[in-house]
Amino acid sequence: MSKRIGLLTGGGDCPGLNPAIRGAVIQAMELGYECWGLEEGWKGLIEGNARKLALEDVEGIVGQGGTILGTSRTNPFKKEKGVEKALASMKSLNLYSLIAMGGEDTLGVAQRLYAEHQVKVVGVPKTMDNDLSATDYTFGFDTATSVAVDAAERLIDTGKSHRRVMVLEVMGREAGWVALFTGIASGADYIAIPEKPFDEAEMIEQIKTAYARKKHALVVVSEALKFSKPASNGAAVPDKDDFGHTLLKAQGTGDTLAEMIEKGTGIETRASVIGHIQRGGKPTLFDRILATRVGVKAAQMTHAGQFGRMAAMKGSEITDASLKEAAGTLKKVSADWIYMAQTLSMKREIVSR
Ligand code: F6P
């Protein structure tokens, strides 16, 4: 009888999950395994909710957004008897091992199940936030950021027509990668990310200078920007999820910056939040290929018995890294990136002098 691998996708969805599932399942089948899809992340393992995946289930999904398995932010370690139930499902479903696709939360659970309960598990890194350590890129980021760049360029068009300042708020949780890449790739005049202490006066000066030159300006801000005082829109303190992360939806950093800019410059300013639009749609070519490669690698790692590890991209190679390292600390935007982003938005000021 073939050994069974349980596959799951946890945390926020992102484009690339389906190609990763396809890659893992087809490679695993080729190596002689049977694949079972667990529904909605760790929730499916706790509830023993799984179905056998056939070739027909995965062969046509390489270009589809979302995840055919569904997802959730369920943490078995935070549910009553969650771990016991998950271990019982491993037995009742006759699962030899797991392939867990997710970010630091999902992979953090995978790491604990491996280290504390000897569950055979291989990780696949995904997140539109691109903030996972031990891999250079996570799939989902390229698609999400491409959507954000498109939005930014649309805002520039309307900002130019109305001689306005436009503010775009993007996702990214605690890391500023989405805002940084969106801002650089769309030529924003100011980029505000959580890794750089926010300086209102600096932002106002930079916007004034850009506006004086071209009669419009674009600001890209991360949803997780930290203010030294509470948001001026009076948003309530947001709730936390199962992993202790703040649910950022109520914070409104885009609106907050727009208010500050209008007040500080006297220029009409508008804010847009693209939110979950960034997480839907067809994966880009880059994400399809990256997702497929790490999915295939995860099946190969399972066959080689490399448990407690995750497929990872280092340079242009697909290799592996320990789940412990991946789930340890978040990969934040580094000082050299911040310097480059600042240089690029200041450069136009230099040219015009
Ligand atoms: O982690 C991915 C992400 O899209 C973050 O950028 C964002 O803060 C969060 O998920 C939103 O989560 P939810 O879909 O649960 O609102």
Short mmCIF file of C-alpha atoms and ligand atoms in Angstrom, two decimals:
data_model
loop_
_atom_site.label_atom_id
_atom_site.label_comp_id
_atom_site.label_asym_id
_atom_site.label_seq_id
_atom_site.Cartn_x
_atom_site.Cartn_y
_atom_site.Cartn_z
CA MET A 1 0.00 0.00 0.00
CA SER A 2 1.26 3.51 -0.86
CA LYS A 3 2.27 5.77 2.00
CA ARG A 4 -0.08 8.71 2.49
CA ILE A 5 1.03 12.33 2.67
CA GLY A 6 -1.38 14.92 4.13
CA LEU A 7 -1.17 18.35 2.48
CA LEU A 8 -2.44 21.54 4.05
CA THR A 9 -2.39 25.28 3.40
CA GLY A 10 -2.55 27.59 6.44
CA GLY A 11 -2.66 31.32 7.17
CA GLY A 12 -3.66 34.00 4.66
CA ASP A 13 -4.09 32.63 1.16
CA CYS A 14 -1.94 33.93 -1.68
CA PRO A 15 -1.46 33.29 -5.38
CA GLY A 16 0.91 30.37 -5.81
CA LEU A 17 -0.66 27.91 -3.38
CA ASN A 18 -2.40 25.99 -6.15
CA PRO A 19 0.72 25.59 -8.31
CA ALA A 20 2.60 24.49 -5.17
CA ILE A 21 -0.08 21.88 -4.39
CA ARG A 22 0.04 20.68 -7.98
CA GLY A 23 3.84 20.39 -7.93
CA ALA A 24 3.89 18.51 -4.62
CA VAL A 25 1.07 16.12 -5.54
CA ILE A 26 2.33 15.20 -9.00
CA GLN A 27 5.91 14.69 -7.77
CA ALA A 28 4.71 12.68 -4.75
CA MET A 29 2.52 10.47 -6.96
CA GLU A 30 5.46 9.89 -9.25
CA LEU A 31 7.50 8.76 -6.22
CA GLY A 32 4.75 6.30 -5.26
CA TYR A 33 2.84 8.22 -2.57
CA GLU A 34 -0.87 8.91 -2.16
CA CYS A 35 -1.80 12.52 -1.35
CA TRP A 36 -4.63 13.61 0.92
CA GLY A 37 -5.73 17.22 1.13
CA LEU A 38 -6.56 18.48 4.64
CA GLU A 39 -9.29 21.11 4.55
CA GLU A 40 -8.60 24.64 5.85
CA GLY A 41 -5.12 24.29 7.27
CA TRP A 42 -4.51 22.86 10.73
CA LYS A 43 -8.28 22.93 11.31
CA GLY A 44 -8.59 20.04 8.84
CA LEU A 45 -6.06 17.99 10.77
CA ILE A 46 -7.74 18.70 14.11
CA GLU A 47 -11.11 17.68 12.67
CA GLY A 48 -9.79 14.81 10.56
CA ASN A 49 -11.31 16.46 7.51
CA ALA A 50 -9.43 15.27 4.42
CA ARG A 51 -9.96 13.95 0.91
CA LYS A 52 -7.83 11.96 -1.45
CA LEU A 53 -6.33 14.09 -4.20
CA ALA A 54 -6.39 12.66 -7.70
CA LEU A 55 -4.49 13.93 -10.71
CA GLU A 56 -7.75 15.48 -12.00
CA ASP A 57 -7.92 17.60 -8.83
CA VAL A 58 -4.57 19.27 -9.44
CA GLU A 59 -3.71 19.12 -13.12
CA GLY A 60 -5.64 22.25 -14.09
CA ILE A 61 -4.84 24.55 -11.17
CA VAL A 62 -1.40 25.96 -11.98
CA GLY A 63 -2.84 29.34 -13.00
CA GLN A 64 -5.52 29.64 -10.32
CA GLY A 65 -5.39 32.00 -7.34
CA GLY A 66 -6.43 30.93 -3.83
CA THR A 67 -6.08 27.37 -2.56
CA ILE A 68 -8.23 24.38 -3.51
CA LEU A 69 -7.73 23.09 0.05
CA GLY A 70 -9.08 26.17 1.81
CA THR A 71 -7.21 27.82 4.65
CA SER A 72 -7.61 29.15 8.19
CA ARG A 73 -5.54 30.72 10.92
CA THR A 74 -6.17 27.83 13.31
CA ASN A 75 -3.43 27.04 15.81
CA PRO A 76 -3.79 23.51 17.29
CA PHE A 77 -1.67 24.57 20.28
CA LYS A 78 -4.32 27.19 21.13
CA LYS A 79 -7.36 24.91 20.78
CA GLU A 80 -8.59 22.65 23.54
CA LYS A 81 -7.09 19.23 22.91
CA GLY A 82 -6.07 20.58 19.48
CA VAL A 83 -2.74 18.76 19.40
CA GLU A 84 -4.20 15.49 20.70
CA LYS A 85 -6.89 15.63 18.05
CA ALA A 86 -4.36 16.42 15.32
CA LEU A 87 -2.22 13.44 16.35
CA ALA A 88 -5.29 11.20 16.45
CA SER A 89 -6.21 12.30 12.91
CA MET A 90 -2.72 11.41 11.70
CA LYS A 91 -3.50 7.86 12.86
CA SER A 92 -7.12 7.60 11.76
CA LEU A 93 -6.33 9.01 8.31
CA ASN A 94 -3.27 6.76 8.17
CA LEU A 95 -1.00 9.68 7.27
CA TYR A 96 2.69 8.87 7.02
CA SER A 97 3.73 12.51 6.88
CA LEU A 98 2.58 16.08 6.24
CA ILE A 99 3.45 18.83 3.80
CA ALA A 100 2.48 22.13 5.41
CA MET A 101 2.36 25.22 3.22
CA GLY A 102 2.37 28.51 5.06
CA GLY A 103 4.14 31.43 6.66
CA GLU A 104 5.77 31.68 10.07
CA ASP A 105 2.59 30.76 11.98
CA THR A 106 1.72 27.63 10.00
CA LEU A 107 5.36 26.57 9.85
CA GLY A 108 5.78 27.37 13.55
CA VAL A 109 3.07 24.80 14.29
CA ALA A 110 4.78 22.35 11.91
CA GLN A 111 8.06 22.87 13.75
CA ARG A 112 6.47 22.24 17.16
CA LEU A 113 4.63 19.13 15.97
CA TYR A 114 7.93 17.83 14.62
CA ALA A 115 10.06 18.75 17.64
CA GLU A 116 7.58 17.95 20.41
CA HIS A 117 5.55 15.10 18.87
CA GLN A 118 7.84 13.61 16.22
CA VAL A 119 5.35 14.27 13.41
CA LYS A 120 7.07 13.81 10.05
CA VAL A 121 6.55 17.16 8.39
CA VAL A 122 8.07 19.14 5.53
CA GLY A 123 7.33 22.85 5.07
CA VAL A 124 6.64 24.93 1.98
CA PRO A 125 7.19 28.69 2.41
CA LYS A 126 4.41 31.00 1.27
CA THR A 127 3.30 34.48 2.18
CA MET A 128 2.53 37.64 0.26
CA ASP A 129 4.42 39.46 3.05
CA ASN A 130 7.79 37.92 2.03
CA ASP A 131 8.84 38.07 5.67
CA LEU A 132 9.85 34.47 6.23
CA SER A 133 13.45 33.81 7.29
CA ALA A 134 15.57 31.06 5.74
CA THR A 135 14.32 31.67 2.21
CA ASP A 136 15.10 34.55 -0.13
CA TYR A 137 11.57 34.75 -1.50
CA THR A 138 8.14 33.43 -0.69
CA PHE A 139 5.61 32.87 -3.45
CA GLY A 140 2.62 35.19 -3.31
CA PHE A 141 4.79 38.26 -2.85
CA ASP A 142 5.49 38.84 -6.54
CA THR A 143 1.81 38.65 -7.50
CA ALA A 144 0.58 40.74 -4.56
CA THR A 145 3.19 43.41 -5.15
CA SER A 146 2.51 43.48 -8.89
CA VAL A 147 -1.15 44.17 -8.10
CA ALA A 148 -0.08 46.95 -5.73
CA VAL A 149 2.23 48.49 -8.34
CA ASP A 150 -0.63 48.51 -10.83
CA ALA A 151 -2.82 50.27 -8.24
CA ALA A 152 -0.05 52.79 -7.52
CA GLU A 153 0.30 53.67 -11.20
CA ARG A 154 -3.47 54.14 -11.49
CA LEU A 155 -3.33 56.48 -8.51
CA ILE A 156 -0.54 58.47 -10.14
CA ASP A 157 -2.75 58.98 -13.23
CA THR A 158 -5.67 60.36 -11.26
CA GLY A 159 -3.37 62.29 -8.89
CA LYS A 160 -1.78 64.02 -11.89
CA SER A 161 -5.16 64.97 -13.35
CA HIS A 162 -6.48 66.46 -10.11
CA ARG A 163 -3.15 67.84 -8.86
CA ARG A 164 -3.55 65.77 -5.71
CA VAL A 165 -1.40 63.80 -3.34
CA MET A 166 -2.41 60.13 -3.44
CA VAL A 167 -1.75 57.70 -0.61
CA LEU A 168 -1.79 53.95 -1.17
CA GLU A 169 -2.01 51.63 1.84
CA VAL A 170 -0.79 48.10 1.22
CA MET A 171 -0.67 44.91 3.31
CA GLY A 172 2.45 43.27 4.72
CA ARG A 173 1.68 42.74 8.39
CA GLU A 174 4.78 43.51 10.52
CA ALA A 175 7.19 43.77 7.57
CA GLY A 176 7.44 46.53 4.98
CA TRP A 177 8.48 44.49 1.92
CA VAL A 178 5.23 44.98 -0.01
CA ALA A 179 5.21 48.74 0.58
CA LEU A 180 8.92 49.05 -0.15
CA PHE A 181 8.86 47.17 -3.46
CA THR A 182 5.59 48.84 -4.50
CA GLY A 183 7.02 52.26 -3.76
CA ILE A 184 10.31 51.66 -5.52
CA ALA A 185 8.68 50.05 -8.56
CA SER A 186 6.10 52.81 -8.99
CA GLY A 187 8.44 55.73 -8.26
CA ALA A 188 6.67 56.84 -5.07
CA ASP A 189 7.70 60.13 -3.48
CA TYR A 190 7.51 58.75 0.03
CA ILE A 191 7.48 55.20 1.38
CA ALA A 192 6.43 54.55 4.97
CA ILE A 193 7.25 51.15 6.48
CA PRO A 194 7.34 49.79 10.03
CA GLU A 195 11.10 49.16 9.93
CA LYS A 196 11.86 52.90 9.66
CA PRO A 197 10.74 55.11 12.55
CA PHE A 198 8.03 57.35 11.15
CA ASP A 199 8.94 61.04 10.89
CA GLU A 200 5.93 63.19 10.05
CA ALA A 201 7.96 66.36 9.41
CA GLU A 202 10.26 64.54 6.99
CA MET A 203 7.26 63.17 5.07
CA ILE A 204 5.62 66.60 4.82
CA GLU A 205 8.86 68.18 3.57
CA GLN A 206 9.38 65.48 0.97
CA ILE A 207 5.80 65.72 -0.30
CA LYS A 208 5.98 69.52 -0.48
CA THR A 209 9.19 69.30 -2.52
CA ALA A 210 7.82 66.68 -4.91
CA TYR A 211 4.53 68.54 -5.32
CA ALA A 212 6.25 71.85 -6.01
CA ARG A 213 8.09 70.17 -8.87
CA LYS A 214 5.29 68.18 -10.55
CA LYS A 215 1.93 69.11 -8.98
CA HIS A 216 1.17 65.61 -7.71
CA ALA A 217 2.78 63.07 -5.42
CA LEU A 218 2.42 59.45 -4.39
CA VAL A 219 2.90 57.99 -0.92
CA VAL A 220 2.95 54.23 -0.32
CA VAL A 221 2.38 53.14 3.26
CA SER A 222 2.39 49.77 4.94
CA GLU A 223 -0.67 48.82 6.97
CA ALA A 224 1.64 48.16 9.93
CA LEU A 225 3.30 51.56 10.17
CA LYS A 226 3.68 52.48 13.83
CA PHE A 227 2.71 55.91 15.11
CA SER A 228 4.00 57.30 18.36
CA LYS A 229 0.46 58.42 19.22
CA PRO A 230 -2.83 56.62 18.50
CA ALA A 231 -4.20 56.85 14.96
CA SER A 232 -5.99 60.18 14.58
CA ASN A 233 -9.02 58.48 13.05
CA GLY A 234 -9.73 57.12 16.53
CA ALA A 235 -9.70 53.45 15.45
CA ALA A 236 -10.31 51.06 18.32
CA VAL A 237 -7.53 48.76 19.50
CA PRO A 238 -7.77 45.84 17.05
CA ASP A 239 -8.34 42.17 18.02
CA LYS A 240 -5.68 39.48 17.89
CA ASP A 241 -5.74 36.19 16.00
CA ASP A 242 -4.90 32.65 17.24
CA PHE A 243 -1.20 33.38 16.79
CA GLY A 244 -1.30 36.63 18.79
CA HIS A 245 -1.03 38.86 15.71
CA THR A 246 -2.92 42.11 15.67
CA LEU A 247 -5.73 42.12 13.12
CA LEU A 248 -4.66 45.21 11.23
CA LYS A 249 -7.87 45.90 9.34
CA ALA A 250 -9.09 48.71 11.60
CA GLN A 251 -5.91 50.71 11.79
CA GLY A 252 -6.17 52.76 8.59
CA THR A 253 -2.59 53.98 8.14
CA GLY A 254 -3.44 55.32 4.66
CA ASP A 255 -6.23 57.54 5.98
CA THR A 256 -4.06 58.67 8.86
CA LEU A 257 -1.22 59.75 6.56
CA ALA A 258 -3.65 61.45 4.16
CA GLU A 259 -5.04 63.53 7.04
CA MET A 260 -1.53 64.46 8.16
CA ILE A 261 -0.50 65.44 4.63
CA GLU A 262 -3.56 67.60 3.98
CA LYS A 263 -3.06 69.33 7.31
CA GLY A 264 0.70 69.77 6.89
CA THR A 265 0.79 70.82 3.23
CA GLY A 266 -2.63 72.26 2.49
CA ILE A 267 -2.76 70.04 -0.63
CA GLU A 268 -5.84 67.98 -1.40
CA THR A 269 -5.02 64.36 -0.58
CA ARG A 270 -6.83 61.05 -1.07
CA ALA A 271 -6.13 57.61 0.37
CA SER A 272 -6.89 54.17 -1.10
CA VAL A 273 -6.63 50.80 0.59
CA ILE A 274 -6.36 47.80 -1.74
CA GLY A 275 -6.47 45.20 1.04
CA HIS A 276 -7.36 41.67 -0.01
CA ILE A 277 -7.37 42.56 -3.71
CA GLN A 278 -3.61 41.94 -3.37
CA ARG A 279 -4.22 38.34 -2.37
CA GLY A 280 -6.49 37.27 -5.22
CA GLY A 281 -6.04 36.59 -8.89
CA LYS A 282 -3.77 34.55 -11.09
CA PRO A 283 -0.21 34.02 -9.87
CA THR A 284 2.48 35.77 -11.92
CA LEU A 285 4.96 33.70 -13.92
CA PHE A 286 7.56 34.13 -11.15
CA ASP A 287 5.15 32.87 -8.49
CA ARG A 288 3.96 29.94 -10.61
CA ILE A 289 7.50 28.74 -11.15
CA LEU A 290 8.72 29.38 -7.60
CA ALA A 291 5.63 27.72 -6.09
CA THR A 292 5.95 24.72 -8.39
CA ARG A 293 9.64 24.34 -7.54
CA VAL A 294 9.16 24.42 -3.77
CA GLY A 295 6.13 22.11 -4.02
CA VAL A 296 8.10 19.56 -6.04
CA LYS A 297 11.05 19.92 -3.64
CA ALA A 298 8.81 19.24 -0.63
CA ALA A 299 7.69 15.94 -2.12
CA GLN A 300 11.31 15.02 -2.84
CA MET A 301 12.31 15.96 0.72
CA THR A 302 9.53 13.73 2.05
CA HIS A 303 10.90 10.84 0.01
CA ALA A 304 14.42 11.56 1.29
CA GLY A 305 13.19 11.68 4.90
CA GLN A 306 14.21 15.33 5.41
CA PHE A 307 11.60 16.09 8.06
CA GLY A 308 11.57 19.16 10.29
CA ARG A 309 12.79 21.12 7.29
CA MET A 310 11.32 23.31 4.58
CA ALA A 311 11.98 23.82 0.88
CA ALA A 312 13.71 27.18 0.43
CA MET A 313 14.99 29.49 -2.27
CA LYS A 314 18.59 30.65 -1.90
CA GLY A 315 19.79 32.77 -4.78
CA SER A 316 18.21 31.07 -7.77
CA GLU A 317 18.51 27.56 -6.28
CA ILE A 318 15.86 25.57 -4.46
CA THR A 319 17.41 24.02 -1.41
CA ASP A 320 16.22 23.28 2.14
CA ALA A 321 16.37 24.94 5.55
CA SER A 322 15.30 24.02 9.07
CA LEU A 323 11.75 24.86 10.12
CA LYS A 324 13.22 26.18 13.34
CA GLU A 325 15.16 28.82 11.47
CA ALA A 326 12.18 29.65 9.24
CA ALA A 327 9.76 30.10 12.11
CA GLY A 328 12.27 31.84 14.38
CA THR A 329 12.43 35.54 13.57
CA LEU A 330 10.65 37.51 10.88
CA LYS A 331 12.72 38.77 7.96
CA LYS A 332 12.39 42.55 8.10
CA VAL A 333 13.47 45.22 5.62
CA SER A 334 17.17 45.91 6.10
CA ALA A 335 18.96 49.24 6.38
CA ASP A 336 20.47 49.05 2.86
CA TRP A 337 17.01 48.73 1.32
CA ILE A 338 15.78 51.69 3.37
CA TYR A 339 18.76 53.72 2.23
CA MET A 340 18.08 52.86 -1.40
CA ALA A 341 14.39 53.77 -1.16
CA GLN A 342 15.26 57.09 0.47
CA THR A 343 17.91 57.83 -2.13
CA LEU A 344 15.48 57.20 -4.95
CA SER A 345 12.81 59.54 -3.64
CA MET A 346 15.35 62.25 -2.77
CA LYS A 347 17.21 61.90 -6.06
CA ARG A 348 14.60 63.83 -8.02
CA GLU A 349 15.05 66.67 -5.57
CA ILE A 350 18.79 66.56 -6.21
CA VAL A 351 18.29 66.60 -10.01
CA SER A 352 16.03 69.63 -9.81
CA ARG A 353 18.47 71.70 -7.75
O1 F6P B 1 -0.12 37.56 6.18
C1 F6P B 1 -0.75 37.88 4.99
C2 F6P B 1 -1.71 39.02 5.18
O2 F6P B 1 -2.28 39.34 3.93
C3 F6P B 1 -1.11 40.26 5.82
O3 F6P B 1 -0.41 41.06 4.91
C4 F6P B 1 -2.36 40.91 6.39
O4 F6P B 1 -2.05 41.74 7.48
C5 F6P B 1 -3.16 39.75 6.84
O5 F6P B 1 -2.75 38.65 6.04
C6 F6P B 1 -4.65 39.92 6.72
O6 F6P B 1 -5.26 38.81 7.26
P1 F6P B 1 -6.81 38.44 7.07
O7 F6P B 1 -6.98 37.92 5.67
O8 F6P B 1 -7.04 37.41 8.09
O9 F6P B 1 -7.59 39.70 7.25
#
